[in-house]
Amino acid sequence: MKHGPETGKPPSADKSASSVYLLDTSALLSFIEDEEGADCVEQALKQKETIVPWPVLLEMYYITLQEEGQSEADRRFALVKQLKVNIPYDMDEATVLTAARLKARHRVSLADAIIAAFAIRKDAILMHKDPEFDALTGLLKMEALPYKDK
C-alpha cells in the first residue's frame, strides 16, 4: 500500500509535517464506503486543511444517486458538508486555464483535469485511487490509494 509521497507512511505518521490534501472522488468514496485506503483518507482529514473541490461533490452525488438512490446521495452530501474540509466552489482564471491545459495534453476526463488543476493551484497532495491520474505523474503531488481490482 502506498502512503505518504515522501515517507511511505500514512499522512499523520510524521507529526512535524502538516500537508494539505485534496481528495478525489475515488478517495472520498473509499472513505465513505470503508474500502481499502479509507484509513489514509481518515488521516488526511485530520490534517490542518483538506480540500474537497466542487467537482468531487458533483461526482460523488451523481454516482451515489445512480447506484444507491436519492436518499443515500443526499445523506452522503450532508456527511461531506459536516466534515472539516475546505470546499472551493469558485474557479479562478488560472485554475480554469490549468485544467484546460491538462485536458488538452493528457488523457484525463474533464472532471479529473479540474480536480488536478485545483490540486496544482492549491499546492496540495491529490489523494486518489483512480488509475486515470497516472497520466499526470510528475505534474503534481499525488498519493495513490490501492486501486480496485477490476
PDB file of C-alpha atoms in Angstrom:
ATOM      1  CA  MET A   1       0.000   0.000   0.000  1.00  0.00           C
ATOM      2  CA  LYS A   2       1.382   3.411  -0.990  1.00  0.00           C
ATOM      3  CA  HIS A   3       1.095   6.092   1.642  1.00  0.00           C
ATOM      4  CA  GLY A   4       2.751   9.473   2.085  1.00  0.00           C
ATOM      5  CA  PRO A   5       4.545  10.771  -1.010  1.00  0.00           C
ATOM      6  CA  GLU A   6       7.971  11.047   0.603  1.00  0.00           C
ATOM      7  CA  THR A   7       7.838   8.854   3.688  1.00  0.00           C
ATOM      8  CA  GLY A   8       5.779   5.841   2.644  1.00  0.00           C
ATOM      9  CA  LYS A   9       3.828   6.320   5.885  1.00  0.00           C
ATOM     10  CA  PRO A  10       0.239   7.427   6.478  1.00  0.00           C
ATOM     11  CA  PRO A  11      -0.160  11.234   6.420  1.00  0.00           C
ATOM     12  CA  SER A  12      -0.157  11.541  10.216  1.00  0.00           C
ATOM     13  CA  ALA A  13       2.885   9.319  10.711  1.00  0.00           C
ATOM     14  CA  ASP A  14       5.209  12.327  10.544  1.00  0.00           C
ATOM     15  CA  LYS A  15       3.722  14.692  13.110  1.00  0.00           C
ATOM     16  CA  SER A  16       6.009  17.557  12.063  1.00  0.00           C
ATOM     17  CA  ALA A  17       4.635  17.572   8.507  1.00  0.00           C
ATOM     18  CA  SER A  18       1.251  19.138   8.053  1.00  0.00           C
ATOM     19  CA  SER A  19       0.420  18.733   4.400  1.00  0.00           C
ATOM     20  CA  VAL A  20      -2.610  19.981   2.538  1.00  0.00           C
ATOM     21  CA  TYR A  21      -4.520  17.119   0.926  1.00  0.00           C
ATOM     22  CA  LEU A  22      -7.076  17.334  -1.844  1.00  0.00           C
ATOM     23  CA  LEU A  23      -9.433  14.374  -2.050  1.00  0.00           C
ATOM     24  CA  ASP A  24     -10.547  12.990  -5.384  1.00  0.00           C
ATOM     25  CA  THR A  25     -13.988  11.399  -5.695  1.00  0.00           C
ATOM     26  CA  SER A  26     -12.441   7.930  -5.543  1.00  0.00           C
ATOM     27  CA  ALA A  27     -10.711   8.712  -2.242  1.00  0.00           C
ATOM     28  CA  LEU A  28     -13.846  10.260  -0.748  1.00  0.00           C
ATOM     29  CA  LEU A  29     -15.961   7.248  -1.763  1.00  0.00           C
ATOM     30  CA  SER A  30     -13.270   4.943  -0.385  1.00  0.00           C
ATOM     31  CA  PHE A  31     -13.652   6.681   2.976  1.00  0.00           C
ATOM     32  CA  ILE A  32     -17.460   6.684   2.922  1.00  0.00           C
ATOM     33  CA  GLU A  33     -17.661   3.038   1.862  1.00  0.00           C
ATOM     34  CA  ASP A  34     -14.800   1.942   4.165  1.00  0.00           C
ATOM     35  CA  GLU A  35     -12.764   0.449   1.330  1.00  0.00           C
ATOM     36  CA  GLU A  36      -9.047  -0.303   1.370  1.00  0.00           C
ATOM     37  CA  GLY A  37      -7.247   3.003   1.841  1.00  0.00           C
ATOM     38  CA  ALA A  38     -10.032   4.548   3.967  1.00  0.00           C
ATOM     39  CA  ASP A  39      -7.563   4.785   6.870  1.00  0.00           C
ATOM     40  CA  CYS A  40      -5.276   7.031   4.807  1.00  0.00           C
ATOM     41  CA  VAL A  41      -8.200   9.277   3.890  1.00  0.00           C
ATOM     42  CA  GLU A  42      -9.181   9.460   7.547  1.00  0.00           C
ATOM     43  CA  GLN A  43      -5.658  10.586   8.441  1.00  0.00           C
ATOM     44  CA  ALA A  44      -5.707  13.181   5.658  1.00  0.00           C
ATOM     45  CA  LEU A  45      -8.973  14.516   7.085  1.00  0.00           C
ATOM     46  CA  LYS A  46      -7.159  15.122  10.379  1.00  0.00           C
ATOM     47  CA  GLN A  47      -4.654  17.470   8.742  1.00  0.00           C
ATOM     48  CA  LYS A  48      -4.902  21.212   9.240  1.00  0.00           C
ATOM     49  CA  GLU A  49      -6.513  21.590   5.807  1.00  0.00           C
ATOM     50  CA  THR A  50      -8.155  19.096   3.492  1.00  0.00           C
ATOM     51  CA  ILE A  51      -9.747  20.232   0.244  1.00  0.00           C
ATOM     52  CA  VAL A  52     -12.773  18.718  -1.497  1.00  0.00           C
ATOM     53  CA  PRO A  53     -13.437  20.788  -4.640  1.00  0.00           C
ATOM     54  CA  TRP A  54     -16.920  21.088  -6.153  1.00  0.00           C
ATOM     55  CA  PRO A  55     -16.370  18.530  -8.985  1.00  0.00           C
ATOM     56  CA  VAL A  56     -15.753  15.874  -6.299  1.00  0.00           C
ATOM     57  CA  LEU A  57     -19.092  16.683  -4.664  1.00  0.00           C
ATOM     58  CA  LEU A  58     -20.790  16.600  -8.061  1.00  0.00           C
ATOM     59  CA  GLU A  59     -19.294  13.209  -8.957  1.00  0.00           C
ATOM     60  CA  MET A  60     -19.933  11.706  -5.524  1.00  0.00           C
ATOM     61  CA  TYR A  61     -23.544  12.846  -5.651  1.00  0.00           C
ATOM     62  CA  TYR A  62     -24.403  11.620  -9.149  1.00  0.00           C
ATOM     63  CA  ILE A  63     -22.572   8.290  -8.729  1.00  0.00           C
ATOM     64  CA  THR A  64     -24.401   7.650  -5.460  1.00  0.00           C
ATOM     65  CA  LEU A  65     -27.696   8.790  -6.981  1.00  0.00           C
ATOM     66  CA  GLN A  66     -27.260   6.282  -9.842  1.00  0.00           C
ATOM     67  CA  GLU A  67     -26.098   3.398  -7.655  1.00  0.00           C
ATOM     68  CA  GLU A  68     -27.871   3.935  -4.319  1.00  0.00           C
ATOM     69  CA  GLY A  69     -30.722   6.395  -4.891  1.00  0.00           C
ATOM     70  CA  GLN A  70     -31.724   9.899  -3.838  1.00  0.00           C
ATOM     71  CA  SER A  71     -31.838   9.329  -0.081  1.00  0.00           C
ATOM     72  CA  GLU A  72     -28.277   7.952   0.082  1.00  0.00           C
ATOM     73  CA  ALA A  73     -26.948  10.650  -2.259  1.00  0.00           C
ATOM     74  CA  ASP A  74     -28.479  13.329  -0.020  1.00  0.00           C
ATOM     75  CA  ARG A  75     -27.121  11.612   3.118  1.00  0.00           C
ATOM     76  CA  ARG A  76     -23.586  11.436   1.722  1.00  0.00           C
ATOM     77  CA  PHE A  77     -23.687  15.054   0.546  1.00  0.00           C
ATOM     78  CA  ALA A  78     -24.742  16.144   4.037  1.00  0.00           C
ATOM     79  CA  LEU A  79     -21.996  13.970   5.575  1.00  0.00           C
ATOM     80  CA  VAL A  80     -19.289  15.630   3.483  1.00  0.00           C
ATOM     81  CA  LYS A  81     -20.630  19.087   4.326  1.00  0.00           C
ATOM     82  CA  GLN A  82     -20.195  18.197   8.040  1.00  0.00           C
ATOM     83  CA  LEU A  83     -16.530  17.234   7.607  1.00  0.00           C
ATOM     84  CA  LYS A  84     -13.916  19.844   8.423  1.00  0.00           C
ATOM     85  CA  VAL A  85     -12.917  20.344   4.795  1.00  0.00           C
ATOM     86  CA  ASN A  86     -12.440  23.327   2.521  1.00  0.00           C
ATOM     87  CA  ILE A  87     -14.949  23.102  -0.358  1.00  0.00           C
ATOM     88  CA  PRO A  88     -13.970  25.575  -3.092  1.00  0.00           C
ATOM     89  CA  TYR A  89     -16.968  26.300  -5.321  1.00  0.00           C
ATOM     90  CA  ASP A  90     -15.272  29.036  -7.352  1.00  0.00           C
ATOM     91  CA  MET A  91     -12.622  28.615 -10.037  1.00  0.00           C
ATOM     92  CA  ASP A  92     -10.333  31.488 -10.863  1.00  0.00           C
ATOM     93  CA  GLU A  93      -8.938  32.041 -14.349  1.00  0.00           C
ATOM     94  CA  ALA A  94      -5.592  30.381 -13.551  1.00  0.00           C
ATOM     95  CA  THR A  95      -7.348  27.190 -12.369  1.00  0.00           C
ATOM     96  CA  VAL A  96      -9.554  27.166 -15.490  1.00  0.00           C
ATOM     97  CA  LEU A  97      -6.509  27.512 -17.771  1.00  0.00           C
ATOM     98  CA  THR A  98      -4.548  24.885 -15.822  1.00  0.00           C
ATOM     99  CA  ALA A  99      -7.451  22.436 -16.188  1.00  0.00           C
ATOM    100  CA  ALA A 100      -7.763  23.225 -19.902  1.00  0.00           C
ATOM    101  CA  ARG A 101      -4.054  22.544 -20.476  1.00  0.00           C
ATOM    102  CA  LEU A 102      -4.210  19.261 -18.539  1.00  0.00           C
ATOM    103  CA  LYS A 103      -7.262  18.155 -20.536  1.00  0.00           C
ATOM    104  CA  ALA A 104      -5.686  19.125 -23.867  1.00  0.00           C
ATOM    105  CA  ARG A 105      -2.316  17.463 -23.234  1.00  0.00           C
ATOM    106  CA  HIS A 106      -3.206  14.337 -21.250  1.00  0.00           C
ATOM    107  CA  ARG A 107      -5.761  11.540 -21.419  1.00  0.00           C
ATOM    108  CA  VAL A 108      -7.916  12.536 -18.448  1.00  0.00           C
ATOM    109  CA  SER A 109     -11.603  13.298 -18.058  1.00  0.00           C
ATOM    110  CA  LEU A 110     -12.758  16.892 -17.740  1.00  0.00           C
ATOM    111  CA  ALA A 111     -13.637  16.352 -14.062  1.00  0.00           C
ATOM    112  CA  ASP A 112     -10.208  14.847 -13.332  1.00  0.00           C
ATOM    113  CA  ALA A 113      -8.488  17.726 -15.159  1.00  0.00           C
ATOM    114  CA  ILE A 114     -10.393  20.228 -12.997  1.00  0.00           C
ATOM    115  CA  ILE A 115      -9.673  18.295  -9.785  1.00  0.00           C
ATOM    116  CA  ALA A 116      -5.958  18.044 -10.657  1.00  0.00           C
ATOM    117  CA  ALA A 117      -5.888  21.764 -11.509  1.00  0.00           C
ATOM    118  CA  PHE A 118      -7.279  22.591  -8.065  1.00  0.00           C
ATOM    119  CA  ALA A 119      -4.529  20.419  -6.512  1.00  0.00           C
ATOM    120  CA  ILE A 120      -1.819  22.162  -8.555  1.00  0.00           C
ATOM    121  CA  ARG A 121      -3.099  25.661  -7.811  1.00  0.00           C
ATOM    122  CA  LYS A 122      -3.549  24.907  -4.082  1.00  0.00           C
ATOM    123  CA  ASP A 123      -0.166  23.102  -3.906  1.00  0.00           C
ATOM    124  CA  ALA A 124      -1.997  20.143  -2.376  1.00  0.00           C
ATOM    125  CA  ILE A 125      -1.356  16.417  -2.477  1.00  0.00           C
ATOM    126  CA  LEU A 126      -4.030  14.790  -4.640  1.00  0.00           C
ATOM    127  CA  MET A 127      -5.232  11.659  -2.832  1.00  0.00           C
ATOM    128  CA  HIS A 128      -6.973   9.229  -5.179  1.00  0.00           C
ATOM    129  CA  LYS A 129      -7.471   5.641  -6.262  1.00  0.00           C
ATOM    130  CA  ASP A 130      -8.098   6.409  -9.933  1.00  0.00           C
ATOM    131  CA  PRO A 131      -5.586   4.997 -12.458  1.00  0.00           C
ATOM    132  CA  GLU A 132      -6.535   7.794 -14.878  1.00  0.00           C
ATOM    133  CA  PHE A 133      -4.382  10.138 -12.786  1.00  0.00           C
ATOM    134  CA  ASP A 134      -1.307   8.082 -13.710  1.00  0.00           C
ATOM    135  CA  ALA A 135      -1.246  10.179 -16.904  1.00  0.00           C
ATOM    136  CA  LEU A 136      -0.377  13.201 -14.749  1.00  0.00           C
ATOM    137  CA  THR A 137       2.546  11.650 -12.869  1.00  0.00           C
ATOM    138  CA  GLY A 138       5.268  14.231 -12.300  1.00  0.00           C
ATOM    139  CA  LEU A 139       2.961  17.215 -12.829  1.00  0.00           C
ATOM    140  CA  LEU A 140       1.596  17.403  -9.293  1.00  0.00           C
ATOM    141  CA  LYS A 141       1.956  15.800  -5.886  1.00  0.00           C
ATOM    142  CA  MET A 142      -0.170  12.664  -5.605  1.00  0.00           C
ATOM    143  CA  GLU A 143      -0.822   9.877  -3.167  1.00  0.00           C
ATOM    144  CA  ALA A 144      -2.369   6.838  -4.798  1.00  0.00           C
ATOM    145  CA  LEU A 145      -4.520   4.623  -2.616  1.00  0.00           C
ATOM    146  CA  PRO A 146      -4.837   0.912  -3.540  1.00  0.00           C
ATOM    147  CA  TYR A 147      -6.686   0.611  -6.846  1.00  0.00           C
ATOM    148  CA  LYS A 148      -9.773  -1.591  -7.003  1.00  0.00           C
ATOM    149  CA  ASP A 149      -9.434  -4.932  -8.760  1.00  0.00           C
ATOM    150  CA  LYS A 150     -11.401  -4.983 -11.977  1.00  0.00           C
TER     151      LYS A 150
END
